[in-house]
PDB file of C-alpha atoms in Angstrom:
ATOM      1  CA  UNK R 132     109.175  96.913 103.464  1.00  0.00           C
ATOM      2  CA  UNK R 133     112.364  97.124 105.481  1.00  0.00           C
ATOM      3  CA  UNK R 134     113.650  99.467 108.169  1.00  0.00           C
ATOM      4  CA  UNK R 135     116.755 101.205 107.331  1.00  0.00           C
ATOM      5  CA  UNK R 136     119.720 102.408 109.564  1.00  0.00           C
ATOM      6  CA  UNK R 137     120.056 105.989 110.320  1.00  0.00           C
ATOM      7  CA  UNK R 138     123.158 107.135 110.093  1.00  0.00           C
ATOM      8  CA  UNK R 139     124.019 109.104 113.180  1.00  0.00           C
ATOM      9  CA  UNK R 140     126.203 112.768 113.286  1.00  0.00           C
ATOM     10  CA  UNK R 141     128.899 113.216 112.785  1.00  0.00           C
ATOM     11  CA  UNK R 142     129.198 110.517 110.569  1.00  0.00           C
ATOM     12  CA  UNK R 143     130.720 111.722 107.247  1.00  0.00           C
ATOM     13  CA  UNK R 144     128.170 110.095 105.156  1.00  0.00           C
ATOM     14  CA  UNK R 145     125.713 112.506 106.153  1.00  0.00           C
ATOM     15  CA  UNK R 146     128.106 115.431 104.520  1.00  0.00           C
ATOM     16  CA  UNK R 147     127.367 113.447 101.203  1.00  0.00           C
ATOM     17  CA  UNK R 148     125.672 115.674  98.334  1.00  0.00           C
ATOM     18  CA  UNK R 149     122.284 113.282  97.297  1.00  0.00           C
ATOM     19  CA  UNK R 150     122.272 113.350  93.147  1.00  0.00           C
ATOM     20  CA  UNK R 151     118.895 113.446  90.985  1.00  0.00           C
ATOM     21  CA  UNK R 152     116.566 110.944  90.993  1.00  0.00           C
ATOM     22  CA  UNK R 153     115.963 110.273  87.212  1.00  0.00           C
ATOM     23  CA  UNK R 154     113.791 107.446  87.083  1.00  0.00           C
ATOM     24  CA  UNK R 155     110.727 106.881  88.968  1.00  0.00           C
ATOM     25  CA  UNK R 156     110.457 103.207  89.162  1.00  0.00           C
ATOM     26  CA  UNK R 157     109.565 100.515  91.422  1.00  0.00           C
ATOM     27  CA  UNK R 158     113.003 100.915  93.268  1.00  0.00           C
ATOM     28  CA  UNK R 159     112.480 104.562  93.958  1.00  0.00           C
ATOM     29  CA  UNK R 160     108.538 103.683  95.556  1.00  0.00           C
ATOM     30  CA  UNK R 161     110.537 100.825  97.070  1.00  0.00           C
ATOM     31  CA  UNK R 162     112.859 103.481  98.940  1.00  0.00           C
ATOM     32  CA  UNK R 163     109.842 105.566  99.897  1.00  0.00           C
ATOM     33  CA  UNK R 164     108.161 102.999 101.238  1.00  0.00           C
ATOM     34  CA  UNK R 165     111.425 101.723 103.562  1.00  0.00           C
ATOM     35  CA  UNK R 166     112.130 105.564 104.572  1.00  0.00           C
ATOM     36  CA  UNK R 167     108.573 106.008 105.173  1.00  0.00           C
ATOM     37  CA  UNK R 168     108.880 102.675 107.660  1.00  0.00           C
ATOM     38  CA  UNK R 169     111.965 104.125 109.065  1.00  0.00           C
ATOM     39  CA  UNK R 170     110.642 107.116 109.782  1.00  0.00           C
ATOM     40  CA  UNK R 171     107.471 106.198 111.601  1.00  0.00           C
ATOM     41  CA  UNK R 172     109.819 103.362 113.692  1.00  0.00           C
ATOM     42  CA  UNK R 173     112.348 106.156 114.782  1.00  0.00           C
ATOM     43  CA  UNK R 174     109.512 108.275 115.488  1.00  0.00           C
ATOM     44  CA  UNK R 175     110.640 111.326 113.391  1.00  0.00           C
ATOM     45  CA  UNK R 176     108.526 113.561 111.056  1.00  0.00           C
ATOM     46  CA  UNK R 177     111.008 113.902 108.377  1.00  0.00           C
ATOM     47  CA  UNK R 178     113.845 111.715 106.707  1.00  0.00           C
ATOM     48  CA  UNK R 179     115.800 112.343 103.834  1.00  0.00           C
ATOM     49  CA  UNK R 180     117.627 109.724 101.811  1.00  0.00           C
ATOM     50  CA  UNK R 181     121.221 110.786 103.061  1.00  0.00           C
ATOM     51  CA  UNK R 182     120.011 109.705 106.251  1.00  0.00           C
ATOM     52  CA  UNK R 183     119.726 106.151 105.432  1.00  0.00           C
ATOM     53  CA  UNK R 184     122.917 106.166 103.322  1.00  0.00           C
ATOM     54  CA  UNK R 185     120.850 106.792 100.431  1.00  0.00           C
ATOM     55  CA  UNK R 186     122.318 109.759  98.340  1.00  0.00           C
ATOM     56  CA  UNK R 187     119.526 110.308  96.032  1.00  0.00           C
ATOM     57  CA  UNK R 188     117.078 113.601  96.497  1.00  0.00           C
ATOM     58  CA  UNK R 189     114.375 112.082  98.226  1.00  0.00           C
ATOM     59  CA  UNK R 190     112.575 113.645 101.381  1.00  0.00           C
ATOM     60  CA  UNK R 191     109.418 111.993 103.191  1.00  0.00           C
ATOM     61  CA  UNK R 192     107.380 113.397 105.903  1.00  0.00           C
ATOM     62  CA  UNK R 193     104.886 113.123 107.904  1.00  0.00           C
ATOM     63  CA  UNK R 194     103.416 115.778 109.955  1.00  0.00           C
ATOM     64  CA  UNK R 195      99.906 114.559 111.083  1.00  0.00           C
ATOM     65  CA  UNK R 196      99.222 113.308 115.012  1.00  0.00           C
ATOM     66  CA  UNK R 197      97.764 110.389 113.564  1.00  0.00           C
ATOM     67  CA  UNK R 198     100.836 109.674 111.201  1.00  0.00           C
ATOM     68  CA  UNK R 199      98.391 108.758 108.202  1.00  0.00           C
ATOM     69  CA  UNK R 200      99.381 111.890 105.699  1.00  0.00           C
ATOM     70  CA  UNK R 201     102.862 111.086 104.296  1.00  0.00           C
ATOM     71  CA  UNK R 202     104.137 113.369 101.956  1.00  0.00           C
ATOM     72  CA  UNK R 203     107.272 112.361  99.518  1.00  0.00           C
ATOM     73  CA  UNK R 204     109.124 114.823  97.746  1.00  0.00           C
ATOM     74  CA  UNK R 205     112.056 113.986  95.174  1.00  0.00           C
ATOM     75  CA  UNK R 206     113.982 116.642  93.349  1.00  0.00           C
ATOM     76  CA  UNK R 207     112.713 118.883  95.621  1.00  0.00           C
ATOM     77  CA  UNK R 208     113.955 122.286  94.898  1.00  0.00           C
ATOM     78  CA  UNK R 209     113.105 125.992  97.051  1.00  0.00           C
ATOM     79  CA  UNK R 210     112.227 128.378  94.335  1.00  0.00           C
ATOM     80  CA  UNK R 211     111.129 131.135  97.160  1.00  0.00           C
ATOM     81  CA  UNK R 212     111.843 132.081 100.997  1.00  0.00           C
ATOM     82  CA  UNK R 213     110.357 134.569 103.022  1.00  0.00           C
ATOM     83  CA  UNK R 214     110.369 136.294 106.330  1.00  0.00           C
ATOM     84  CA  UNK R 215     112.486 134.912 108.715  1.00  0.00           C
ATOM     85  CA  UNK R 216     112.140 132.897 112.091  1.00  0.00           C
ATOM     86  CA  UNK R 217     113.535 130.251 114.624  1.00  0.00           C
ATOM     87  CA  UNK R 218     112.333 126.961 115.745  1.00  0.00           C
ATOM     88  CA  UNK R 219     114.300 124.521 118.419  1.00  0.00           C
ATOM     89  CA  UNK R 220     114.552 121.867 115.989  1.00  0.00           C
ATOM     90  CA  UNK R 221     115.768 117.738 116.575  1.00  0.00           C
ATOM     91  CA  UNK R 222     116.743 115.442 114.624  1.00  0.00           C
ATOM     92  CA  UNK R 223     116.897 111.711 113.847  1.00  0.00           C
ATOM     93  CA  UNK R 224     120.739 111.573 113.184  1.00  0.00           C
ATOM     94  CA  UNK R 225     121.149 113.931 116.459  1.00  0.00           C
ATOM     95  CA  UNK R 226     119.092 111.908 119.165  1.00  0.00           C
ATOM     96  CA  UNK R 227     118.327 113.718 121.581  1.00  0.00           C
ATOM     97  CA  UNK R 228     119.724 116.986 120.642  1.00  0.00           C
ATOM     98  CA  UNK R 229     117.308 120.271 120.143  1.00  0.00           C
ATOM     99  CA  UNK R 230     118.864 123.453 119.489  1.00  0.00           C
ATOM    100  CA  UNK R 231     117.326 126.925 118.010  1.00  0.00           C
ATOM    101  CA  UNK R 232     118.258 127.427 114.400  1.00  0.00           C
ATOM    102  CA  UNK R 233     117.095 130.070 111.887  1.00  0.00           C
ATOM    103  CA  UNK R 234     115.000 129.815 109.172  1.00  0.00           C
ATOM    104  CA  UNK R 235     112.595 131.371 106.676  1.00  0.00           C
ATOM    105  CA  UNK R 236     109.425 131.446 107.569  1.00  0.00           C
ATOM    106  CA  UNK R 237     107.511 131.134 104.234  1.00  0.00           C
ATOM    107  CA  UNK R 238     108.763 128.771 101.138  1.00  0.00           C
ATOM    108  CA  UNK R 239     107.919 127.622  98.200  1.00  0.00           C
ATOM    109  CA  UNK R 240     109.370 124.276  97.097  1.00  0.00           C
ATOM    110  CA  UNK R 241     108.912 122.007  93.491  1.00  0.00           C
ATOM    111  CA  UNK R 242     109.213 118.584  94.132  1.00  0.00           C
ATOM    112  CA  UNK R 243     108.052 114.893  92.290  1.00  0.00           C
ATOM    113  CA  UNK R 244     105.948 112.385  93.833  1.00  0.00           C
ATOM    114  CA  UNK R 245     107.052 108.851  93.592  1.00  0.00           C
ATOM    115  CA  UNK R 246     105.422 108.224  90.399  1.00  0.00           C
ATOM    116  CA  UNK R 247     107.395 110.856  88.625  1.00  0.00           C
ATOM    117  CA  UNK R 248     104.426 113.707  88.811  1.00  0.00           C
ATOM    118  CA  UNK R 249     105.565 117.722  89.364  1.00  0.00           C
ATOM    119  CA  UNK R 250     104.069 119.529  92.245  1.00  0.00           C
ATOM    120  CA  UNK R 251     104.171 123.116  93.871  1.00  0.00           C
ATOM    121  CA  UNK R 252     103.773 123.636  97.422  1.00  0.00           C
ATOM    122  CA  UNK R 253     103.736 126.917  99.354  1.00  0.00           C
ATOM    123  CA  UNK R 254     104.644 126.081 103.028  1.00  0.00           C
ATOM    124  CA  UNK R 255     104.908 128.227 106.516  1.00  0.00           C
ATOM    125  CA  UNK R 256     104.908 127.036 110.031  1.00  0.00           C
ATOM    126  CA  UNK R 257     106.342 123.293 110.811  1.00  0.00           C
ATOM    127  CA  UNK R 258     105.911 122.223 107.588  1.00  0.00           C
ATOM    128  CA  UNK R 259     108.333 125.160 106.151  1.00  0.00           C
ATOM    129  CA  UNK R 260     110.788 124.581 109.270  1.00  0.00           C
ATOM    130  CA  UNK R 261     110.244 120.364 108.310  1.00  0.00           C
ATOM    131  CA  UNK R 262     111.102 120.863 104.104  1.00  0.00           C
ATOM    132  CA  UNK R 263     114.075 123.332 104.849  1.00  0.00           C
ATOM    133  CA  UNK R 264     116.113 121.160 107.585  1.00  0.00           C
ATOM    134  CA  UNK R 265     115.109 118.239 105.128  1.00  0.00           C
ATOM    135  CA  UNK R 266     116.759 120.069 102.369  1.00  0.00           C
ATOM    136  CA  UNK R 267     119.512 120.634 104.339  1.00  0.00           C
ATOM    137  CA  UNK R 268     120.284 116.820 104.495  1.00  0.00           C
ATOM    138  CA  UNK R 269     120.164 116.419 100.770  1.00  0.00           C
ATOM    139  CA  UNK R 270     122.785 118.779 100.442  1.00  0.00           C
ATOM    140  CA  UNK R 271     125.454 117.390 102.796  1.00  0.00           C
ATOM    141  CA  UNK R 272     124.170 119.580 106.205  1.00  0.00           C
ATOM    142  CA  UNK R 273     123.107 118.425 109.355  1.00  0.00           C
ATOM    143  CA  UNK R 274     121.249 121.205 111.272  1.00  0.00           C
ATOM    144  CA  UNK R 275     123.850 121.326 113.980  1.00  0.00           C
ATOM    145  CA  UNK R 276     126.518 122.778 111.677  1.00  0.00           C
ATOM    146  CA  UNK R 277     123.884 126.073 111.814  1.00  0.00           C
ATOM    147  CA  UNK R 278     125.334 126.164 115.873  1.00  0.00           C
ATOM    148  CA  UNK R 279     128.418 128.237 117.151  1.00  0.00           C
ATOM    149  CA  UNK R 280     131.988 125.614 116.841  1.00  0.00           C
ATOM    150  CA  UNK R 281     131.577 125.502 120.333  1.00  0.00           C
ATOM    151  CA  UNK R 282     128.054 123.965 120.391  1.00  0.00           C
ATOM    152  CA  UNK R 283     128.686 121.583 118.039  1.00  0.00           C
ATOM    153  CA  UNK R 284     131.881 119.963 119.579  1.00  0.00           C
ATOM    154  CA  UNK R 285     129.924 119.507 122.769  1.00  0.00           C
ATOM    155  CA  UNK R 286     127.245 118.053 120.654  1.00  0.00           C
ATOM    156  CA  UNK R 287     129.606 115.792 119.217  1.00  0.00           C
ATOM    157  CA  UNK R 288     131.513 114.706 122.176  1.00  0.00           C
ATOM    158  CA  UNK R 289     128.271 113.969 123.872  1.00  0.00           C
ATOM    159  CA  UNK R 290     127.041 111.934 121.141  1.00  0.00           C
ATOM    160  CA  UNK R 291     130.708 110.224 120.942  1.00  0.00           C
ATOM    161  CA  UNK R 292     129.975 109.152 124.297  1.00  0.00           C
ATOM    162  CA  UNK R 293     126.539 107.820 124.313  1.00  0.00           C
ATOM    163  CA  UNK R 294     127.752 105.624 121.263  1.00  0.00           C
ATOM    164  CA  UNK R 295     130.831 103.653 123.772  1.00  0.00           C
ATOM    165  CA  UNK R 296     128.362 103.689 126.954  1.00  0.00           C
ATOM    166  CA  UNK R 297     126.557 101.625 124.345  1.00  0.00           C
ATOM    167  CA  UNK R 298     129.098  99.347 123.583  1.00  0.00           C
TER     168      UNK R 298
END
């Protein structure tokens, strides 16, 4: 396994639309794996494949205090949304950053495991909030681009200059 480097906003690679997986092979459990490594090094819960300069539709997550139930989804796809609600969400591309951003409450999302095999999951709370923002990623958005112009310049001025201070 290998840590991977996280690309970091506003890097234009993250506005890259991730394509299809459509083989699940060693290579693809391979990726898992190294996101999953990632992931757990950075600290995160979530990390989708744009992230690591990867632009293929994989997502993996882990939710659990004890960071021992990863989930993996590939193709994932929202079929349903409900209800609506707001979380202050972060993110590993934005260190540092939290901001409030809308959601739906309730989805319900098809997705692959790494070994090619279909599954439905109906999701609320965290998890729901987790999947969406995930999602986002996979289709070219960082969360921050949900924020007034305003916000998001300061965001990306202040981010700008954390990156020379560590020069």
């Amino acid at each position: 396994m290998a840590l991977l480097n996280i690309l970091q906003y506003p890097d234009e690679r993250l506005h890259t639309v991730a394509q299809s997986v459509t083989q699940f092979d060693d290579r693809i459990r391979t990726l898992v794996q190294d996101m999953a490594e990632t992931m757990y090094e950075a600290r995160g819960i979530g990390l989708a494949a744009t992230q690591v300069n990867v632009h293929e539709r994989v997502v993996v997550m882990d939710l659990s205090e004890e960071r021992n139930e990863l989930r993996v989804f590939i193709n994932p796809v929202i079929t349903a949304r409900a209800g609506d609600t707001e979380y202050e969400e972060g993110c590993l591309s934005v260190p540092g950053i939290y901001e409030t951003v809308h959601r739906s409450e309730r989805i319900t999302v098809e997705a692959y495991d790494e070994h090619g095999e279909k599954f439905i999951l109906e999701a609320d709370g965290l998890l729901a909030i987790c999947v969406q923002h995930e999602l986002d990623h996979l289709a070219g958005k960082v969360f921050v681009e949900y924020l007034s112009p305003l916000k998001q310049n300061r965001i990306k001025t202040k981010l700008k200059k954390r990156a020379r201070e560590k020069m």
